[in-house]
C-alpha atoms as an extended CHARMM CRD file, in Angstrom:
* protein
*
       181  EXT
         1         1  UNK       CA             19.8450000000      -21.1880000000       17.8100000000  PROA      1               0.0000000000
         2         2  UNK       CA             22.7070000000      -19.1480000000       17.1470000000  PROA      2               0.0000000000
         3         3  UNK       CA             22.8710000000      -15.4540000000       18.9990000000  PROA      3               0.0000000000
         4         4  UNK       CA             24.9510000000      -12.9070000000       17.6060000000  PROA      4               0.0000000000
         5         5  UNK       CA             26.5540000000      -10.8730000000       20.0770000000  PROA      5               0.0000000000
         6         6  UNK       CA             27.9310000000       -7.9730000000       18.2330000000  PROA      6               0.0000000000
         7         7  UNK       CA             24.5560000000       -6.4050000000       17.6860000000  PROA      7               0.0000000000
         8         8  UNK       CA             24.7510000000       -5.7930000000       13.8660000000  PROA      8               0.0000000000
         9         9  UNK       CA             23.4120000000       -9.3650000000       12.3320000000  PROA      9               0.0000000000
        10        10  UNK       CA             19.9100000000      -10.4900000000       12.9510000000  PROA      10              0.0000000000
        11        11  UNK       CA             19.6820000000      -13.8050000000       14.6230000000  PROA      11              0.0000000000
        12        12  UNK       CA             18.2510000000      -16.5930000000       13.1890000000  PROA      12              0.0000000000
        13        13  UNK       CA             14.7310000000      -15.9060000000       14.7830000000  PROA      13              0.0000000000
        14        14  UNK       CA             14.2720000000      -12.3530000000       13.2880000000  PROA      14              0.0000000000
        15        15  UNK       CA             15.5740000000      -13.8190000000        9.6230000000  PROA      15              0.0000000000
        16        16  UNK       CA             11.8900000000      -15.8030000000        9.3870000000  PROA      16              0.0000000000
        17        17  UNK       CA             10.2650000000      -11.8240000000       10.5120000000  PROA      17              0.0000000000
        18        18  UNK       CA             12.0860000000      -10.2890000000        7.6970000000  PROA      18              0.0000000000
        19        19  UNK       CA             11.7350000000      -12.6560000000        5.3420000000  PROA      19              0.0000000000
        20        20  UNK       CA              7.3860000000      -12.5010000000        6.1770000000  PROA      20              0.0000000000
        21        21  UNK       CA              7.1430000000       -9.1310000000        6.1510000000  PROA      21              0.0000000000
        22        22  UNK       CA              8.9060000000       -8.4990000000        2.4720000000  PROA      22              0.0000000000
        23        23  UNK       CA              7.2300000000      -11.6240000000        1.1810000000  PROA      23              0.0000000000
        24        24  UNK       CA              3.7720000000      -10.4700000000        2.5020000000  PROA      24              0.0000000000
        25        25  UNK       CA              4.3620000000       -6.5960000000        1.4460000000  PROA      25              0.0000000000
        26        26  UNK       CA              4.8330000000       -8.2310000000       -2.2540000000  PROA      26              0.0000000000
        27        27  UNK       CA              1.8800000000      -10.6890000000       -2.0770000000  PROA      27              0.0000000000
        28        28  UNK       CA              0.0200000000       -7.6180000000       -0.8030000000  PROA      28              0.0000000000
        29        29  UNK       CA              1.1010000000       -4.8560000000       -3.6730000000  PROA      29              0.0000000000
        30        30  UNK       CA              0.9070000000       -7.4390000000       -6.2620000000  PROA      30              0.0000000000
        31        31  UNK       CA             -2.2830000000       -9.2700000000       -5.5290000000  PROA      31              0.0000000000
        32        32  UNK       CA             -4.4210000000       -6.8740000000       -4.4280000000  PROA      32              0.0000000000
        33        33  UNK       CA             -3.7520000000       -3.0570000000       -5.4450000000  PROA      33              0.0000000000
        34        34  UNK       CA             -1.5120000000       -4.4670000000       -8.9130000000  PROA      34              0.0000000000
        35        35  UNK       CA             -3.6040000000       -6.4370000000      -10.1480000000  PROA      35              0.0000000000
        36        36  UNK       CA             -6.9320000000       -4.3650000000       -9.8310000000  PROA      36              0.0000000000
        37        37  UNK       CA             -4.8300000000       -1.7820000000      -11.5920000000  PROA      37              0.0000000000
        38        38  UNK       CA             -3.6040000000       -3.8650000000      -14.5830000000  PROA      38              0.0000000000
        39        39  UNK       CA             -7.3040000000       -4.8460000000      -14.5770000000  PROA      39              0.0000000000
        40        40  UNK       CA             -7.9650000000       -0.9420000000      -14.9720000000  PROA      40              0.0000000000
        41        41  UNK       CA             -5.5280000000       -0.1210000000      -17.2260000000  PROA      41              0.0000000000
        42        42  UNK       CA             -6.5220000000       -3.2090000000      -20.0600000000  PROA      42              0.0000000000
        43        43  UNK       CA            -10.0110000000       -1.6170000000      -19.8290000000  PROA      43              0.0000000000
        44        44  UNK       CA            -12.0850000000       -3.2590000000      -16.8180000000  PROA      44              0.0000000000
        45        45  UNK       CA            -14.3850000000       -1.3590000000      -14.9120000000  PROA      45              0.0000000000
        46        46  UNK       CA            -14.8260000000       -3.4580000000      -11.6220000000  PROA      46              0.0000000000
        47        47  UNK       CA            -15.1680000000       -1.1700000000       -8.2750000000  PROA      47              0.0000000000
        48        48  UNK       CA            -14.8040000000        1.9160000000      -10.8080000000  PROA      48              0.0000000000
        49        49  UNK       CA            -18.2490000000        3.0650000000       -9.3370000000  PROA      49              0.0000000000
        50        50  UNK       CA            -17.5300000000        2.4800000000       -5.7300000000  PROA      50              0.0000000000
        51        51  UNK       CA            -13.5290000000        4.3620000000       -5.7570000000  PROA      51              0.0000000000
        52        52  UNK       CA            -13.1540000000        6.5570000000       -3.4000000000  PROA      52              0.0000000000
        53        53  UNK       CA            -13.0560000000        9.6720000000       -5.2120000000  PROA      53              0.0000000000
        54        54  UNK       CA            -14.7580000000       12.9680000000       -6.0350000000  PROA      54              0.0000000000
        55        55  UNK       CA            -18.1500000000       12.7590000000       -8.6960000000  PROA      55              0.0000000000
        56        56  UNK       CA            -14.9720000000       14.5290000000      -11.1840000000  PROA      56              0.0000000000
        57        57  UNK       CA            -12.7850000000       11.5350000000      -10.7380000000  PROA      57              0.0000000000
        58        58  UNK       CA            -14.7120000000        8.6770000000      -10.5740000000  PROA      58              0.0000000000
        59        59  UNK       CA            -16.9250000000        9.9940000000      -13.8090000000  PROA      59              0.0000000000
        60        60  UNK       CA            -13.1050000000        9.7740000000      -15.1050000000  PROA      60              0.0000000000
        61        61  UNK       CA            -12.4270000000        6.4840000000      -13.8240000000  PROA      61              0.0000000000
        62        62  UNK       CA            -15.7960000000        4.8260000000      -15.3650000000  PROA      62              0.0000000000
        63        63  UNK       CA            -15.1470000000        6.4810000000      -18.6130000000  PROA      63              0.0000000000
        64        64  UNK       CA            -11.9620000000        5.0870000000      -19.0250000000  PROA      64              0.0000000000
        65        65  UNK       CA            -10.4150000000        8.7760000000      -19.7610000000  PROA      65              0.0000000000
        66        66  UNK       CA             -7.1780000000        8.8890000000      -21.3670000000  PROA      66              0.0000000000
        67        67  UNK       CA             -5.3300000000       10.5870000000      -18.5840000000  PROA      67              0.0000000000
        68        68  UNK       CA             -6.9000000000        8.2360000000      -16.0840000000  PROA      68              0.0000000000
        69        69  UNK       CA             -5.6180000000        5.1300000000      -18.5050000000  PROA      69              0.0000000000
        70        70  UNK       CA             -2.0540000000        6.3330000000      -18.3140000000  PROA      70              0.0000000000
        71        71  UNK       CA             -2.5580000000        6.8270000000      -14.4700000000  PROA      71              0.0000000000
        72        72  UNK       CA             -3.2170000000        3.0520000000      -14.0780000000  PROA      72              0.0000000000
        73        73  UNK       CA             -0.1850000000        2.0920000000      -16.1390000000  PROA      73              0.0000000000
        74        74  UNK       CA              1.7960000000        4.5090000000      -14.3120000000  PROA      74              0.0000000000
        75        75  UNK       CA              0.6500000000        2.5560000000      -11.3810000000  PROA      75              0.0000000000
        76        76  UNK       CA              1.2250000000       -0.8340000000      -12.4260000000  PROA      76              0.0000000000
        77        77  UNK       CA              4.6930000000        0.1730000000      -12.9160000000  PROA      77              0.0000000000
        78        78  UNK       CA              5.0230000000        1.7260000000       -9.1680000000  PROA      78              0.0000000000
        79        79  UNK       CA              3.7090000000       -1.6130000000       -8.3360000000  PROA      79              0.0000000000
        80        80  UNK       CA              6.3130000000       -3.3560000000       -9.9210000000  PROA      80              0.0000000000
        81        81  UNK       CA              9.0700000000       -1.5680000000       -8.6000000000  PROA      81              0.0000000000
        82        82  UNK       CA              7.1580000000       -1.4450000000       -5.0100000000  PROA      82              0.0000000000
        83        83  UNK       CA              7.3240000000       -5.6070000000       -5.0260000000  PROA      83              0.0000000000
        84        84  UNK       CA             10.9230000000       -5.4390000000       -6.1970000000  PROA      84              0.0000000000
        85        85  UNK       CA             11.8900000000       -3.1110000000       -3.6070000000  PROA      85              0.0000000000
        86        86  UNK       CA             10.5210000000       -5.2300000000       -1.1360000000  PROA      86              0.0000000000
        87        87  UNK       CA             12.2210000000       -8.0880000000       -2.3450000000  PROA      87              0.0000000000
        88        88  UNK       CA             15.2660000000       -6.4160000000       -2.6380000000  PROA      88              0.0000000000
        89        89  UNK       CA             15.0410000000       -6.3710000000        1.3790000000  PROA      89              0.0000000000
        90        90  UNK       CA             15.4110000000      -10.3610000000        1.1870000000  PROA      90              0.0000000000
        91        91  UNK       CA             17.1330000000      -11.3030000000       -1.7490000000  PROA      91              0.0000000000
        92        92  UNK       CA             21.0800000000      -11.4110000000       -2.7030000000  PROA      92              0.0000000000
        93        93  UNK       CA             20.8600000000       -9.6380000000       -5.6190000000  PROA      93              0.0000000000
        94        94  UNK       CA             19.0990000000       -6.6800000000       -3.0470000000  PROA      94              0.0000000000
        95        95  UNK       CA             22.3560000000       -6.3960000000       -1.1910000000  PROA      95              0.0000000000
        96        96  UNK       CA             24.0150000000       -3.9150000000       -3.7040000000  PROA      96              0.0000000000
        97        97  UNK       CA             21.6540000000       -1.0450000000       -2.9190000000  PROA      97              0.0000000000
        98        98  UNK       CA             22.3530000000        1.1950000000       -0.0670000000  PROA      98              0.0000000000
        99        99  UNK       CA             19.6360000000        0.1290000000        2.7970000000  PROA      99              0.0000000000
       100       100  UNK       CA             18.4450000000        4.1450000000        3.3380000000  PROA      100             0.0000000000
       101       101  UNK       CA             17.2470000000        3.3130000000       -0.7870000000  PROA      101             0.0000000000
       102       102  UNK       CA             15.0000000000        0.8410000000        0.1360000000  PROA      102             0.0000000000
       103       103  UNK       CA             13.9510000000        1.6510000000        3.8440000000  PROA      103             0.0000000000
       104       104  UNK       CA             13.3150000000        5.6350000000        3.2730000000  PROA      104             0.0000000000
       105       105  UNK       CA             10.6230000000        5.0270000000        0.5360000000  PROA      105             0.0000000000
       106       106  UNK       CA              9.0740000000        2.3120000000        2.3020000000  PROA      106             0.0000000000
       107       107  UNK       CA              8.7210000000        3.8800000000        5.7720000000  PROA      107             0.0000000000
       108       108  UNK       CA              7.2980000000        6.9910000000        3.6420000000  PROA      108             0.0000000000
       109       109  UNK       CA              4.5180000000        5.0380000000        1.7700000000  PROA      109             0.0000000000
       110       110  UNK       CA              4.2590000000        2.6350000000        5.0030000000  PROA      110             0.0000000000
       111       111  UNK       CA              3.0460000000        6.2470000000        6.6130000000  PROA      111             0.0000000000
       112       112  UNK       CA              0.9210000000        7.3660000000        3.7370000000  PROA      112             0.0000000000
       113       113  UNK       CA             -0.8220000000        4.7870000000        3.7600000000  PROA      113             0.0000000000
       114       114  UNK       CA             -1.4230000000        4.7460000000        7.3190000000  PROA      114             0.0000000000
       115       115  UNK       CA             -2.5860000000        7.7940000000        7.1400000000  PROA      115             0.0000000000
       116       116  UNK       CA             -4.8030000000        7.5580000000        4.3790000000  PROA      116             0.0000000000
       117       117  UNK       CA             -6.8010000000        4.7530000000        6.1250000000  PROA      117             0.0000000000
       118       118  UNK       CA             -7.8540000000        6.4410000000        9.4650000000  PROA      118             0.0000000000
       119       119  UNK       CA             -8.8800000000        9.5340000000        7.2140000000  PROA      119             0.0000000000
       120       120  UNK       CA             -6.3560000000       12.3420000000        7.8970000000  PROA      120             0.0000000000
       121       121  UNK       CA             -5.5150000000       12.2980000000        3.5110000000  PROA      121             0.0000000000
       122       122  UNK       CA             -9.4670000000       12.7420000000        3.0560000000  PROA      122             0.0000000000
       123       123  UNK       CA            -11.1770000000        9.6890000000        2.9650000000  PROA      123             0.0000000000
       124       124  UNK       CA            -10.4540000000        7.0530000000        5.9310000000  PROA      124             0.0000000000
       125       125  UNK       CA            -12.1630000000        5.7400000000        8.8180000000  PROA      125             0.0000000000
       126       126  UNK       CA            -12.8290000000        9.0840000000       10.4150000000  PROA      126             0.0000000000
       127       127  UNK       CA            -13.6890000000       10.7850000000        7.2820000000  PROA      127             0.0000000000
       128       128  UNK       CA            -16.0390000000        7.2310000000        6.8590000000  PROA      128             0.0000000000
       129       129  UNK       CA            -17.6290000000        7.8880000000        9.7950000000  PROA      129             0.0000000000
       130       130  UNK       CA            -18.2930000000       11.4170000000       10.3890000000  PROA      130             0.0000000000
       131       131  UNK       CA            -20.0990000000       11.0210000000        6.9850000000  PROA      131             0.0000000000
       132       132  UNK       CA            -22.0900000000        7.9870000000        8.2140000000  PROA      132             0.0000000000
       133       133  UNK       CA            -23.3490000000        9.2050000000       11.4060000000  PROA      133             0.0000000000
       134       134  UNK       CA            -24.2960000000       13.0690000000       10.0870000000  PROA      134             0.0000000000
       135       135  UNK       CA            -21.2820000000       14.9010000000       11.6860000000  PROA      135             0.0000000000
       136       136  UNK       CA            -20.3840000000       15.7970000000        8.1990000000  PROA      136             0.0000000000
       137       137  UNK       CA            -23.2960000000       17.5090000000        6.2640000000  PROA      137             0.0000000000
       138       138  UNK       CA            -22.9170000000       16.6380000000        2.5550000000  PROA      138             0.0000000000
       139       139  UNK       CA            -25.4000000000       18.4250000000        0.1760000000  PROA      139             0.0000000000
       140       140  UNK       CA            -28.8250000000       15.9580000000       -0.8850000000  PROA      140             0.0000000000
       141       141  UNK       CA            -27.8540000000       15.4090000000       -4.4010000000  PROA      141             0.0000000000
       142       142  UNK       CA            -24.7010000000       13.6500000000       -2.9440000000  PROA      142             0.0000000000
       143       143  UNK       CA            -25.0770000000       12.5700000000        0.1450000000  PROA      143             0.0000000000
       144       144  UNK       CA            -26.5290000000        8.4840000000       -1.2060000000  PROA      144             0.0000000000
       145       145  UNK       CA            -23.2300000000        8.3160000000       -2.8850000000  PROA      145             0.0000000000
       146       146  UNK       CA            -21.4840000000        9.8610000000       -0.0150000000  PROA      146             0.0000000000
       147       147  UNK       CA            -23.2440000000        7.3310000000        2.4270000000  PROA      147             0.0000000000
       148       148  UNK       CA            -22.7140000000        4.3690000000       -0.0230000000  PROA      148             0.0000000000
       149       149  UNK       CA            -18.9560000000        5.5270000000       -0.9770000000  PROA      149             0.0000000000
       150       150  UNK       CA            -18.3560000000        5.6990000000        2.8390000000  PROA      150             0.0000000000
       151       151  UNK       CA            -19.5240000000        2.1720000000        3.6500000000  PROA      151             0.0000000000
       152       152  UNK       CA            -17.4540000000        0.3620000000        0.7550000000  PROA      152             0.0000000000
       153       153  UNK       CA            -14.2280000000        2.2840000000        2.3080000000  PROA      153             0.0000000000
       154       154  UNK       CA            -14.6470000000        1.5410000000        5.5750000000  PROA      154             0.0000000000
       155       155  UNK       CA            -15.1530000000       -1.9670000000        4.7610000000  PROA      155             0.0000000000
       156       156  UNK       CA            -12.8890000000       -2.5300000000        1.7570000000  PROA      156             0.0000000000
       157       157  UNK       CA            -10.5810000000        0.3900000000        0.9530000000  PROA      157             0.0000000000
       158       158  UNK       CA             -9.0400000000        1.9780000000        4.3520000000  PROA      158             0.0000000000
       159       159  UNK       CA             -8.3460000000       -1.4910000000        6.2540000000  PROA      159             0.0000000000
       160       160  UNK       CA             -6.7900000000       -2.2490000000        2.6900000000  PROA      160             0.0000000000
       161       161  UNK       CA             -4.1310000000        0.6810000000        3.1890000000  PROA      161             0.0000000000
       162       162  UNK       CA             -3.9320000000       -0.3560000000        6.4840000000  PROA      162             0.0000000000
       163       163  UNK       CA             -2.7130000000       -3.2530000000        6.3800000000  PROA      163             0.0000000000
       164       164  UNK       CA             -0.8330000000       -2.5200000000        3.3470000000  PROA      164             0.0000000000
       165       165  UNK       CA              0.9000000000        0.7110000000        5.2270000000  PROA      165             0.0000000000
       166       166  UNK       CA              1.9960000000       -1.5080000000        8.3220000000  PROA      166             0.0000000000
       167       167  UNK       CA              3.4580000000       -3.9010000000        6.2730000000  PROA      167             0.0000000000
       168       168  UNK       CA              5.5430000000       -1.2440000000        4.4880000000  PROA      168             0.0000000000
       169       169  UNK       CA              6.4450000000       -0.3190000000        7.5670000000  PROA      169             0.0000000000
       170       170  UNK       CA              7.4680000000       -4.0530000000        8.4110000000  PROA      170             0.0000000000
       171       171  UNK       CA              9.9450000000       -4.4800000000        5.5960000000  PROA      171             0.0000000000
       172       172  UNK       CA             11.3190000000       -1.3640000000        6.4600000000  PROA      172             0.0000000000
       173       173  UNK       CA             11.9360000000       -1.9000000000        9.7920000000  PROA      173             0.0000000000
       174       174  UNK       CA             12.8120000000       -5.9090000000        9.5030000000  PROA      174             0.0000000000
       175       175  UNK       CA             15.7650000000       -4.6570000000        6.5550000000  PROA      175             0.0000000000
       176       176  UNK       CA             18.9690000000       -5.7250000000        7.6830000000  PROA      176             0.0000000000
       177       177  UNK       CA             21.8770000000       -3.3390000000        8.1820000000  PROA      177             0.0000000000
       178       178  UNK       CA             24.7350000000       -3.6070000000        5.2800000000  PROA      178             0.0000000000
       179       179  UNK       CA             28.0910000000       -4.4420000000        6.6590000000  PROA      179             0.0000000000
       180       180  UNK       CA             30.6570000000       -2.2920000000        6.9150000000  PROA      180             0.0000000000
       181       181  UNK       CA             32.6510000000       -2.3250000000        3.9840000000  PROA      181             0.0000000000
């Protein structure tokens, strides 16, 4: 295995880290959050009841709103250029843009995310559970939903942006330095 002593050049063991973390922050944008939202935006309405969101939004969601349609293709395009920027981290044709470009966005959503799934963005694991065990009082016409809504997110939705914030935070952190030019 070859070493590089000059500190600037990954060695041959972190090149297989990079390459898995970009790889798996595509697979991960694309396959899960991209696709449900392509499925949104052509008109499904699959897990449109359970989305996190306030009565206002998801009422928008299942009906398909106008403004909500244009959110989801907005979204399918943020996917799109989220999986290209994290193969831009891996691939030659990548190399021309500055590494701050890639790395400053991704360590930005990477956090988001993060903090979106333990609850400190609303809805999360704490947020999941202070509504499940009583410590936050939601008013009886709501509080099924609330219950219900809490359980899919703690099981589906904030492990989700979990895992999908630490691997933003992956590529980020396994992006090469550029050369000095």
């Amino acid at each position: 295995m070859k070493e590089v002593t000059d500190g600037r050049r990954p060695t041959r063991r972190a090149r297989p880290v990079r390459r898995w973390a970009a790889y798996a922050t595509c697979a991960w944008t694309l396959a899960g959050y991209g696709t449900l939202k392509l499925y949104w935006a052509l008109g499904g309405t699959a897990l449109t009841s359970s989305a996190p969101l306030p009565r206002s939004g998801r009422e928008e969601l299942v009906a398909q709103t106008p403004g909500t349609m244009a959110g989801h293709w907005i979204s399918v395009g943020l996917v799109l250029l989220g999986a290209l920027a994290a193969l831009a981290t891996v691939r030659s044709w990548g190399q021309v843009l500055p590494r701050r470009l890639l790395t400053v966005p991704m360590w930005i959503t990477g956090a988001l995310m993060v903090l979106r799934a333990c609850g400190a963005l609303g809805f999360g694991f704490v947020g999941d559970a202070m509504v499940l065990t009583g410590v936050l009082h939601v008013d009886p016409p709501d509080a099924e939903i609330a219950r219900h809504l809490s359980r899919v997110d703690l099981l589906l939705w904030s492990p989700y942006f979990l895992v999908w914030g630490l691997l933003w935070g992956a590529t980020a952190w396994a992006t090469p330095r550029r050369p000095a030019r």
